[in-house]
Amino acid sequence: MKFLHTADWHLGRIFHQLHLTEEQSFVLDQIVEIAAKEEVDAVVVAGDLYDRAVPPPEAVALLDRTWQRIIEELSVPIITIPGNHDSATRIGYGSHLLEKAGLHIVANFDRALRPIPVGGVDFFALPFAEPAEVRAWSGDPKVRDHDTAMIRCIERMRENFTPDRPRVLVAHAFVAGARTESDSERPLSVGGAGTVPVDTFDDFHYTALGHLHAAQSVSDRCLYSGSPMKYSFSEAKHQKSVTIVEVEDSGSVSTFQIPIAARRDVRNVEGKLAELVAAAPVDPKRDDYLRVVLTDEGALLNAIGRLREVYPNVLQLERRFLTSGSNKQASQVAQRQQATETELFASFFGEVLESDPSLAETSLFQETLEELRRFESEKEAASQ
Amino acid sequence: MKFLHTADWHLGRIFHQLHLTEEQSFVLDQIVEIAAKEEVDAVVVAGDLYDRAVPPPEAVALLDRTWQRIIEELSVPIITIPGNHDSATRIGYGSHLLEKAGLHIVANFDRALRPIPVGGVDFFALPFAEPAEVRAWSGDPKVRDHDTAMIRCIERMRENFTPDRPRVLVAHAFVAGARTESDSERPLSVGGAGTVPVDTFDDFHYTALGHLHAAQSVSDRCLYSGSPMKYSFSEAKHQKSVTIVEVEDSGSVSTFQIPIAARRDVRNVEGKLAELVAAAPVDPKRDDYLRVVLTDEGALLNAIGRLREVYPNVLQLERRFLTSGSNKQASQVAQRQQATETELFASFFGEVLESDPSLAETSLFQETLEELRRFESEKEAASQ
């Protein structure tokens, strides 16, 4: 049995004020073609279908068209879940009726407990959820973090395990041991917690993960496919791909990556203004999305205008002496930009009260902040 | 062949700052029960499923649950279209795949041309569209109003007519000859145009209309089912209902209404404050949604507070001497509130230029305003 594993499509994403619908359409078409060529038995999308709870209509239309192509042109079933960027309620619309057509959108816990059998393999799909939601659903007051929430869900799934049948889990999570995040993922929880140990997934022969945008294996049977395109300049060096997974009846699993090409690449370019402008005419990829770091010293007149004349898609411009340098203030700013909310809280607390916050105070802060975020995202969704 | 005709559900509507989800759920459950009891062969919903392009998640969940009940519990197919309150793109999500399950959401013109056969009757369903969209789709530059747009669509449908087979059209339109609108419908076009003559529908044995909230027949085979609940105080005297339509093989049609009860009624109440407060304890329906018109003269202290102590859901409070009376300014205000945008334009034009606007000037105003509205609603949808 063979399936295609992808994740983090982020349809509707706006990148430096640009709508990416055409780039995303270009990428999703490749995924459909790969699924056809590899003759897979299923396509798995591990969350973050959309970039936000209420995506723009073009994103809705693109997702609809992609589902239709996979199901109708290829006759291949789809297994998918909402990620932390999606609204489970909105993603779940129609899901019950769509299952008949082979589109398995698992958007609630009760559905998550029942396996989806495809080609001799049982797929379990777990929608992304805040610990508080799992707490309410499971009735277990001890569920306070992503780790315990995941354990609780998998425990309940276990009742529907069939011995000697290969099992695949589809989940959207930050698994401990994975490499650092990119700039384009939204943290799953405040203060850097929220990781789930990799042995939580020991019951599964393969775990198809979403959330981190760099393709990577956390263990030999617990993989991130990564996003199919670059969503931040910190991903410039990624090789974007989808993962093809082959599952033997014995449960042994092998995987390989198939690269995905971008319509326009996302690149970092560094150099002196005059040199960069001079190099443009021979650059065959000068309409890539660029972050340019200028190494000139001294004043530069209309640098962005001069660059855009030759590189039309310069999205970000920096001067090296402004971002590096030994200037204390700049380095403090940079430190602060990298600090988590909890670190900022501790630093503020220390400045005001001249002592570190206690564990209870830190927890209280984190809970309040999580509640606030949840409230904000609900309010945002409700007002739309 | 027998079907249930309803329309204008307006899920997600906010009525005087109140979310109506529970009232709407109460009403939709009755519709499902009626469909079951009457053993209908189809349920038709003629547009305005939602109250706005981006409905709140509760509305999405309620619609999903209702579709599921009708299709899975009753095994009855659904035929529906977006209305002028809906976003066709959003409503159309999944529609192709959902047809397999018997949920026919017709959200684009090409699909609209193909009939949906149910029990020997051909259903044609036409999504609501601005004339500009029909103009672009049909390539006919002469399509400039709703009338011509409807004619052009029906002409194209005609190619798929089967002689001697009864035909039903599902549409969302303002048909000339229908009674005046309520306060809760959004005008289809600026300046009072936008009506479609009733003989446009002569080709159909029945036309199931949506848009006007009062149930009414424009002809004996062209009916508005009306909304299933009251969405404004101007609808207080409506008897809300669904329409059951029976179509004989010969094409002859008979209809009857089945009333829908509200969880809380929408009522206008008039009288002196003290009398109304005194009457409350014996009013079994004192938690209805009320618009209260007080007939007292002189100052009243905290009238809304005193009323809400006994009538918890007073949503609107008026003083009769403020709204009636022969006061010229008040009557001018009332006139202005009833005037169409085009009348307001003409009045403003007259005041400034001391002459009436020409026909060309009026048309230009109307086109500009329509364009603006379209732009605004697209911007609204895109930003959400």
XYZ file of C-alpha atoms in Angstrom, chain A residues 118-259:
142
model
C -7.431 1.915 2.758
C -5.648 -0.941 0.991
C -5.192 -3.065 4.102
C -3.930 -0.168 6.245
C -5.916 1.522 9.036
C -5.567 5.307 8.964
C -6.333 7.213 12.152
C -6.589 10.970 11.718
C -6.516 13.384 14.628
C -7.634 16.995 14.121
C -5.440 19.607 15.767
C -6.938 20.753 19.053
C -6.055 22.881 22.031
C -5.491 20.878 25.247
C -8.630 22.558 26.661
C -10.769 20.991 23.922
C -9.351 17.540 24.560
C -9.884 18.127 28.290
C -13.575 18.932 27.720
C -14.063 16.027 25.332
C -12.221 13.417 27.421
C -13.522 14.693 30.748
C -10.000 14.328 32.137
C -9.002 17.458 34.106
C -5.355 16.389 33.936
C -5.155 17.187 30.219
C -3.323 20.510 30.374
C -0.734 20.253 27.595
C -0.372 18.915 24.069
C 1.578 15.913 25.287
C -1.157 14.598 27.605
C -3.853 15.539 25.103
C -2.188 13.409 22.421
C -1.739 10.465 24.806
C -5.411 10.647 25.818
C -6.597 10.655 22.188
C -4.372 7.747 21.187
C -5.537 5.746 24.231
C -9.106 6.081 23.026
C -8.102 5.130 19.463
C -6.467 1.990 20.798
C -9.904 0.462 21.415
C -10.297 0.335 17.636
C -6.893 -1.152 16.830
C -6.868 -4.421 14.908
C -3.843 -6.575 15.819
C -1.434 -7.344 12.970
C -2.929 -4.658 10.763
C -0.590 -1.790 9.814
C -1.663 1.526 11.349
C -0.930 5.071 10.203
C -1.598 8.178 12.292
C -2.211 11.596 10.702
C -1.563 14.433 13.163
C -0.634 18.089 13.393
C 1.820 18.574 16.249
C 5.256 19.759 17.313
C 7.115 16.553 18.078
C 10.083 16.817 20.422
C 13.327 16.129 18.676
C 12.270 17.868 15.488
C 14.472 20.690 14.295
C 13.660 24.350 14.919
C 10.654 25.987 13.425
C 10.546 28.393 10.475
C 9.129 31.916 10.632
C 5.880 30.883 8.983
C 4.461 28.439 11.517
C 2.251 29.792 14.271
C 3.456 28.444 17.665
C 1.111 25.749 18.957
C 1.268 27.021 22.484
C 2.579 29.923 24.432
C 5.991 29.769 26.056
C 7.582 27.049 24.021
C 5.758 24.086 25.580
C 3.429 22.109 23.353
C 5.890 19.487 22.204
C 4.917 15.843 22.137
C 7.588 13.118 22.700
C 8.151 10.922 19.675
C 7.510 7.678 21.592
C 3.864 8.782 21.980
C 3.451 7.453 18.449
C 5.019 4.035 19.052
C 1.703 2.283 18.364
C 1.721 3.364 14.741
C 3.734 1.965 11.894
C 3.919 5.457 10.420
C 2.952 8.906 11.676
C 2.260 11.499 8.964
C 2.960 14.826 10.621
C 2.075 18.370 9.752
C 3.083 21.685 11.334
C 6.801 22.127 10.674
C 7.524 23.472 7.209
C 10.858 21.725 6.690
C 10.601 18.094 5.566
C 12.288 15.991 8.258
C 12.159 12.685 10.017
C 11.840 12.682 13.799
C 12.291 8.922 13.765
C 12.355 6.466 10.875
C 8.580 6.120 11.061
C 7.541 9.588 12.234
C 7.972 12.198 9.474
C 7.138 15.750 8.575
C 6.463 16.060 4.850
C 6.991 19.831 5.171
C 5.027 22.432 3.269
C 4.978 22.095 -0.533
C 6.255 25.652 -0.967
C 8.323 28.218 0.906
C 6.273 30.503 3.099
C 9.034 32.617 4.643
C 12.570 33.709 3.845
C 13.789 31.464 6.663
C 12.700 28.556 4.397
C 14.799 29.787 1.448
C 17.204 26.867 1.662
C 14.516 24.166 2.024
C 14.025 21.636 -0.733
C 10.244 21.424 -0.850
C 8.760 18.026 -1.569
C 6.059 15.510 -0.832
C 6.746 12.201 0.869
C 5.743 8.907 -0.684
C 5.145 6.208 1.914
C 5.029 2.490 1.175
C 3.546 0.234 3.843
C 4.041 -3.533 3.639
C 1.435 -5.921 5.024
C 4.003 -6.759 7.688
C 3.888 -3.148 8.820
C 7.367 -2.299 7.614
C 7.527 1.119 6.043
C 9.766 2.824 3.498
C 9.633 6.436 2.355
C 11.104 8.705 -0.264
C 10.732 12.372 -1.246
C 9.649 13.799 -4.578
C 10.634 17.441 -5.063
